[in-house]
C-alpha atoms as one frame of an Amber mdcrd trajectory, in Angstrom:
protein
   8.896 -27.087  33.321   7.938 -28.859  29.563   4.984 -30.051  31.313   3.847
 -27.055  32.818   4.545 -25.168  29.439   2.803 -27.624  27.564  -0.374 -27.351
  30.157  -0.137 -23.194  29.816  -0.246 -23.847  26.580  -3.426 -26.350  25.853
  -5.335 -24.640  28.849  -4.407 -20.602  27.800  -4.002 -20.727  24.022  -5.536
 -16.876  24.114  -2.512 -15.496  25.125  -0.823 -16.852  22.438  -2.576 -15.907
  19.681  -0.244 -13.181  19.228   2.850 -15.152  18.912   0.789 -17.790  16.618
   0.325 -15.493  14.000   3.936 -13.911  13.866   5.027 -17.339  13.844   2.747
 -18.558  10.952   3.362 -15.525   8.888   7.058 -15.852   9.338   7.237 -19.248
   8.250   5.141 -18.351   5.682   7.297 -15.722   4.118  10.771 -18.351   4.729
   9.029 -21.327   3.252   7.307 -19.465   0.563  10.713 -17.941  -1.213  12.950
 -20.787  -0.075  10.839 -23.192  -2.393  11.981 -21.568  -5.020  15.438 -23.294
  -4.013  13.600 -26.310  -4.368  12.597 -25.415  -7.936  15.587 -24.318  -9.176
  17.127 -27.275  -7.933  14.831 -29.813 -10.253  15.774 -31.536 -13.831  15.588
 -29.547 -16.716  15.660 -26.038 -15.248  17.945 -23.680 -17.445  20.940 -21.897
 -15.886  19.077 -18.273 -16.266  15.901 -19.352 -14.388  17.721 -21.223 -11.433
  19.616 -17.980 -11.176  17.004 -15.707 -10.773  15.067 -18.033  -8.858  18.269
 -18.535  -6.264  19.052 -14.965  -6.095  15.165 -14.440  -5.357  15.120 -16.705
  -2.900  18.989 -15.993  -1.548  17.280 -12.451  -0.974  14.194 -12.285   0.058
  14.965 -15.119   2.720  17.596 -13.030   4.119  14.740 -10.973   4.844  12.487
 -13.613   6.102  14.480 -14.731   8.561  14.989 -10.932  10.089  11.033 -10.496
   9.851  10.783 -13.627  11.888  12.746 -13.009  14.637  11.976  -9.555  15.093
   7.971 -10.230  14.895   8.137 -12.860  17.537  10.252 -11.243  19.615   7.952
  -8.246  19.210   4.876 -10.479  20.646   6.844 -12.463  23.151   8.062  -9.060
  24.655   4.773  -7.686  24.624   3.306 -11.202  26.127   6.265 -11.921  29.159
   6.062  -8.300  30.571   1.946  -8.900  30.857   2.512 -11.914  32.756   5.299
 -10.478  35.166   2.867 -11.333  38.095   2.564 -14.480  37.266   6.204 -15.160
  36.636   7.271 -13.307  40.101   4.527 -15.812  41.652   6.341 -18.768  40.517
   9.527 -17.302  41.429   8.813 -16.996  45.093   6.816 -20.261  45.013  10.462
 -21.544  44.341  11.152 -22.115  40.916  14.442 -20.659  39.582  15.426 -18.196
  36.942  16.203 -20.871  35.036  13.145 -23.075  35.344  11.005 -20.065  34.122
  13.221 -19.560  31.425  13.062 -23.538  30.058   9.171 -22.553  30.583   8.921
 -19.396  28.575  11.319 -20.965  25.907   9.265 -24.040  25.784   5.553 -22.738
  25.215   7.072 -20.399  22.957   8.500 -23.223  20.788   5.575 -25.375  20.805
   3.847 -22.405  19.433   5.780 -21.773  16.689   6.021 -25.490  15.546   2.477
 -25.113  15.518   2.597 -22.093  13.170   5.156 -23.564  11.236   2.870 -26.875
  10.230  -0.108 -23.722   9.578   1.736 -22.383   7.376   2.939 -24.979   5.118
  -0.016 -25.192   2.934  -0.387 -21.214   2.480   3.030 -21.505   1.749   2.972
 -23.922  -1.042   0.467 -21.932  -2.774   2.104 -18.584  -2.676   5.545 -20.088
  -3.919   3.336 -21.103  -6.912   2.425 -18.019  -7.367   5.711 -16.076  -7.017
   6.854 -18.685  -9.498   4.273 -17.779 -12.293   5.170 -13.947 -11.745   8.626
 -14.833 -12.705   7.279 -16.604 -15.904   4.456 -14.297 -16.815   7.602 -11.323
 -16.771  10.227 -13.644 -19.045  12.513 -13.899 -16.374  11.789 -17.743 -15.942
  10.963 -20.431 -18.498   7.411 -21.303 -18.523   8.342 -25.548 -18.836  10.412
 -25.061 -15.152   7.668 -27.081 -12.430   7.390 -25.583  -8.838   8.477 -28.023
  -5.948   7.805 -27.423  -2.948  10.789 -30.126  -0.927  12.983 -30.123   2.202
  14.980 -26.535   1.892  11.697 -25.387   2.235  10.299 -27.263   4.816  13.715
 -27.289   6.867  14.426 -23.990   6.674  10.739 -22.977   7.808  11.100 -25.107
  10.632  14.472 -23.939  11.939  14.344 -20.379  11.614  10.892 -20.496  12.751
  12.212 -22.220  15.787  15.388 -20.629  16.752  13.839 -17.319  16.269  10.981
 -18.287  18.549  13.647 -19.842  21.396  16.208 -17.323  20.843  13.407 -14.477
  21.136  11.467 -15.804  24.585  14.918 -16.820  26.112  15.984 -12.801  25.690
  12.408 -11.935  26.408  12.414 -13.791  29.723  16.031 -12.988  30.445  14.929
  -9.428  30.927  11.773  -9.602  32.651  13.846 -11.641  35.649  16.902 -10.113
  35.347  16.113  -6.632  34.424  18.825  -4.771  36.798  20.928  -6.693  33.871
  24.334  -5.454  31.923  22.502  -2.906  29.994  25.922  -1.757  28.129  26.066
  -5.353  26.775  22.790  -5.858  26.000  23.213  -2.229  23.672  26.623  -3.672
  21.626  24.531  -5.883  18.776  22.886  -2.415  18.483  25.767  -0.483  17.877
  27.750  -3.178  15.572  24.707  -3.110  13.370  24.744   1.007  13.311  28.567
   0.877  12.717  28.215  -1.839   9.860  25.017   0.312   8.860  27.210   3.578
   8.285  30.683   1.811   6.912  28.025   0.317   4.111  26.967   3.484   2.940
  30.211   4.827   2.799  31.465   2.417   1.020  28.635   3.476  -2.003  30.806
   6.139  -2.584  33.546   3.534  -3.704  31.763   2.821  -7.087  30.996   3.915
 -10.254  27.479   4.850 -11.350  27.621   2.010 -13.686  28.282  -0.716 -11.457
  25.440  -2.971 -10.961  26.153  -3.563  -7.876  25.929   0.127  -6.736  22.577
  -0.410  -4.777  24.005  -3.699  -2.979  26.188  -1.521  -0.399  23.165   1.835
   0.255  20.826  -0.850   0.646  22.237  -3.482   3.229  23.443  -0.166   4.616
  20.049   1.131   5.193  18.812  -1.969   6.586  21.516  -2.340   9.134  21.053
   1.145  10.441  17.313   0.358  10.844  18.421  -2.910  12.842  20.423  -0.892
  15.063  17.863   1.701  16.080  15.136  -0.657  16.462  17.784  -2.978  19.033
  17.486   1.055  20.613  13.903   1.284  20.462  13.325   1.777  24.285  16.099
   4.300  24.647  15.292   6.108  21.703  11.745   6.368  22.777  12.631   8.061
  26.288  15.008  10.629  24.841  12.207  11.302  22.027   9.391  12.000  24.530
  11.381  13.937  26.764  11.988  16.265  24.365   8.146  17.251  23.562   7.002
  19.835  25.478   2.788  18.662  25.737   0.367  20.129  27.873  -2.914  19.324
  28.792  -4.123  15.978  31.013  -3.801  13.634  27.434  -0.406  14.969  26.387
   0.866  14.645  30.019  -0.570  10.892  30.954   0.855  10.042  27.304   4.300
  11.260  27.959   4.084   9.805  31.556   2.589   6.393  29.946   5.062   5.974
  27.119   8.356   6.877  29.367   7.042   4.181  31.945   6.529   1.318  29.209
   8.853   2.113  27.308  10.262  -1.375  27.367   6.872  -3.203  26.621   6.623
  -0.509  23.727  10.351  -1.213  22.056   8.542  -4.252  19.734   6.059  -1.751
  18.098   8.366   0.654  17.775  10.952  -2.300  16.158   8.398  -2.573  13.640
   7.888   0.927  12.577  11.385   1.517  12.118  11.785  -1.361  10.397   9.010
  -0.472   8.052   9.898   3.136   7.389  13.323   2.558   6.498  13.212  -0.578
   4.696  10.664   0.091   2.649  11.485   4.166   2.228  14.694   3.126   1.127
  13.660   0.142  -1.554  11.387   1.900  -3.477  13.268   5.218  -3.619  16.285
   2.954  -5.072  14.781   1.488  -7.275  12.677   4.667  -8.430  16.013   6.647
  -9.260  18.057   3.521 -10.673  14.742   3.341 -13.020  14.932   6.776 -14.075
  18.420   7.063 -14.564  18.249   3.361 -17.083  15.165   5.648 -18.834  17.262
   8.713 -19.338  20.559   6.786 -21.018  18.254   4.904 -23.133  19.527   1.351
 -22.308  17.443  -1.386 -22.153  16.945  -2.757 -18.347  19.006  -6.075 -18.188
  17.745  -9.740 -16.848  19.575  -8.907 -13.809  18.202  -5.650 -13.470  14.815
  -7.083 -13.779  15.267  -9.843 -11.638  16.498  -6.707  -8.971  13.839  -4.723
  -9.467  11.064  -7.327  -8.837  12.646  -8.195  -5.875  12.580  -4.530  -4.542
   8.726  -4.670  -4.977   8.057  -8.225  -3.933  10.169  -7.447  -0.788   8.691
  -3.990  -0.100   5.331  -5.822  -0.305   5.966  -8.603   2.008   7.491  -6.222
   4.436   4.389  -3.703   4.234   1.662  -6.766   4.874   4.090  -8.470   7.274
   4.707  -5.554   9.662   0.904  -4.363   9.093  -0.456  -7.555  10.755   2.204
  -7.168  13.349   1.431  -3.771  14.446  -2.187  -4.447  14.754  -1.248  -8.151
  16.456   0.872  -5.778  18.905  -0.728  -2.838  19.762  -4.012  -5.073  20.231
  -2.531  -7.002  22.477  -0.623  -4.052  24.239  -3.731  -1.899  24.539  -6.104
  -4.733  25.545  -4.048  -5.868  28.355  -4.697  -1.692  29.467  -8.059  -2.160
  30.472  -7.398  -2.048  34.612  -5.642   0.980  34.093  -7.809   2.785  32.445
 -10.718   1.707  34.603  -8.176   3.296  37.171  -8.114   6.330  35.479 -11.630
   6.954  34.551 -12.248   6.187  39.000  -9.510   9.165  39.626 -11.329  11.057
  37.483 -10.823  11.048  33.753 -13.423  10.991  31.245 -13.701   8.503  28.257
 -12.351  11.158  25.780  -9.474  11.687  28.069  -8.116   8.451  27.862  -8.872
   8.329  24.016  -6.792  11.505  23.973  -3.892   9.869  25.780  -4.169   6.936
  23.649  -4.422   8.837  20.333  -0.731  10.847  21.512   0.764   8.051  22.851
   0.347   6.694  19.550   1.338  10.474  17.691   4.799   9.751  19.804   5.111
   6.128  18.777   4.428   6.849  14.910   6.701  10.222  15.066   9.524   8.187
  16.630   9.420   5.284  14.205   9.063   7.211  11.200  12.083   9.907  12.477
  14.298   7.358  12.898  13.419   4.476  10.059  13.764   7.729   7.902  17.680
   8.362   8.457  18.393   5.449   8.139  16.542   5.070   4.971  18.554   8.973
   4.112  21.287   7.000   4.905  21.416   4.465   1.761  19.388   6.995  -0.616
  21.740   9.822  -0.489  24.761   8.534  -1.473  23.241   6.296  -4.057  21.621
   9.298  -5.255  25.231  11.274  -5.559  26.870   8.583  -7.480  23.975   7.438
  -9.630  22.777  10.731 -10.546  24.794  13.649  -9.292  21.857  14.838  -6.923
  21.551  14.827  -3.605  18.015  14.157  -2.837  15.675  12.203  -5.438  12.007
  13.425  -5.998  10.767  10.522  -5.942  11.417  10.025  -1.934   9.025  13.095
  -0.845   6.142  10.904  -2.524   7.278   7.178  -1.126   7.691   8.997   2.321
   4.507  10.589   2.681   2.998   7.061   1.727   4.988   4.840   4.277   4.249
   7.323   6.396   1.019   7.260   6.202   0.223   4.162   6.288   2.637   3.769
   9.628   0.349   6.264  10.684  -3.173   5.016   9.895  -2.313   1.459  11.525
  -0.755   2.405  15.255  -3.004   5.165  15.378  -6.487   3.102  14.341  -5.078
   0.251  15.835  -4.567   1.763  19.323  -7.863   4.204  19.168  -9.788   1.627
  18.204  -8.864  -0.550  20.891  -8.846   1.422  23.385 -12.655   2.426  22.546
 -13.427  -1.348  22.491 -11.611  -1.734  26.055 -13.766   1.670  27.235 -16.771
  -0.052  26.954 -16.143  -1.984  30.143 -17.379  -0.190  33.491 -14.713   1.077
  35.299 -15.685  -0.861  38.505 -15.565  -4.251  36.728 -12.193  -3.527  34.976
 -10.449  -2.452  38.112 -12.320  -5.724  39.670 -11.479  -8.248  36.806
């Protein structure tokens, strides 16, 4: 089964394009912020600047290591339920569940070593950078030298490459098995949304002083995002069922989404992800800023050291899930074009099935953004009530709208624009192909 992985592999490399890039833009992100380990750990450096650059790091890897596995998983989901044919054919030609398994898990680690070894050099240069935007802001010394050494390289390599086996092995668990234990598969889901909610809770257990006050409503936040995004499929099919739509587009859509639901639960993974993580970061930050402005202290190295890790984070998260939306809905839509040739034969025009694209992706955006936005509510209200006394901060209308937005702009031109790309195909020869 190595060999066979290896030869899908070297003879299809298209299909894995997908998973390439998560894997090189994971490893990027884990190598890039664990080198500052590697820096802090070299002669000379001063006790302040290996503690900022260890917290950094400490952080922001945490992180990593979540984007990675969910933005492989996301492709590899996306990429075993396309080649279900393919899979069943081997299946009857004799090969066992856990042949295709060893398969799936082995092209999917070959291509993530490969990203890995990509992404080392990108890597290198944007620890160099992170490392001169701690010096340029005081927070480092300017004589501590940037090394780039094995926590680094090892811990891009194994996160990379658990993530990647750990992801195709669920991925290709379900598409065999899928008559699975679904109430097992659904408790990682709910341990993260009970963790999620005894966080935020727990905010209310400190003073407005404390400096660790935005430790417990943001873990808290980001739990209850995990959790709903483990739900993504099941959330999606109670969301859609409750929108009344009319019209051919608004019924194919709701049709559509309820039927791949299941291929769909990656992008929808991400948009939670992205709504609440980064809703709930910047809004944090925003009202612990305001409320250092109005007592009239000066911001601490500690609190600077927090708050450029809130932006740095919210950044890498935007650009990260970006290029994984538009890596996954490409990828999802593209593989459409038989059924919309089918479509267009019954009798649909070309605007049509742009309309049922363009809702589809409405329902996707509107489900990602409801839910990444509690759970972002979450972690800002009760930081909000101890910090300042309100309830809601003003700052969050603004940071919403924007997330939201930009969630917006990239499933729906994402999916629109593929789909018009994909149209251009005769029906005949896309039913044929």
């Amino acid at each position: 089964m190595w060999a066979l992985a290896m030869r899908s592999v070297r003879h299809r490399p298209g299909r894995f394009l997908a998973t390439l890039l998560s894997a090189f833009l994971g490893a990027g992100v884990v190598m890039t912020f664990n080198s500052l380990h590697d820096t802090a750990a070299g002669d000379g450096v001063d006790a302040v600047s290996a503690d900022t650059l260890g917290l950094s790091a400490g952080v922001v890897g945490g992180y990593g290591t979540l984007l990675v596995f969910f933005a492989i998983a996301s492709t590899l989901t996306v990429s075993v339920r396309q080649r279900a044919a393919e899979l069943e054919l081997l299946r009857r030609s004799g090969a066992t569940p856990a042949q295709l398994r060893r398969m799936v898990v082995g092209e999917a680690v070959a291509v993530a070593l490969a990203g890995t070894v990509l992404a080392a050099g990108p890597a290198m240069l944007g620890g160099r950078a992170l490392l001169g935007v701690f010096q340029d802001s005081g927070q480092v010394d300017e004589s501590v030298a940037y090394a780039f050494g094995p926590i680094a390289l090892g811990s891009g390599v194994v996160v990379t490459l658990l993530a990647a086996a750990g992801a195709a092995f669920l991925a290709v668990r379900r598409a065999t098995r899928p008559g699975g234990r679904r109430a097992a598969r659904r408790l990682p889901a709910y341990a993260a949304l009970g963790a999620g909610a005894v966080c935020t809770c727990s905010t209310f257990g400190f003073a407005a002083t404390d400096e660790a006050l935005m430790a417990p409503a943001a873990y808290g936040a980001i739990l209850l995002s995990v959790g709903f995004a483990l739900l993504a499929a099941r959330l999606l099919t109670s969301a859609v069922g409750w929108l009344p739509l009319g019209g051919a587009s608004g019924w194919l859509a709701v049709r559509n989404l309820r039927r791949r639901a299941g291929q769909l639960a990656g992008i929808l993974m991400s948009l939670i992800l992205f709504t609440a993580v980064a809703t709930a970061t910047l809004t944090l930050q925003a009202v612990e800023s305001d409320a250092v402005a109005a007592s009239g202290r000066v911001k601490s190295v500690d609190a600077k050291n927090l708050e450029t890790l809130n932006f740095t984070v919210v950044g890498i998260i935007a650009v990260f899930v970006c290029v994984l939306l538009v890596n996954s809905l490409y990828a999802a839509t593209a593989y459409r074009s038989r059924e919309f040739g089918q479509q267009r034969l019954a009798g649909a025009t070309p605007g049509q099935v742009l309309g049922t694209v363009a809702v589809e992706g409405v329902l996707l955006t509107v489900t990602g953004v409801l839910f990444g936005t509690v759970a972002a509510l979450a972690g800002i209200v009760p930081f909000t009530m101890v910090r300042t006394d309100a309830v809601l901060p003003d700052a969050f209308w603004g940071t919403w709208l924007a997330m939201t937005a930009v969630a917006a702009a990239v499933t729906l031109g994402t999916s629109v624009w593929t789909a018009r790309r994909v149209l251009r195909v005769p029906a005949v020869r896309a039913v044929a192909a």
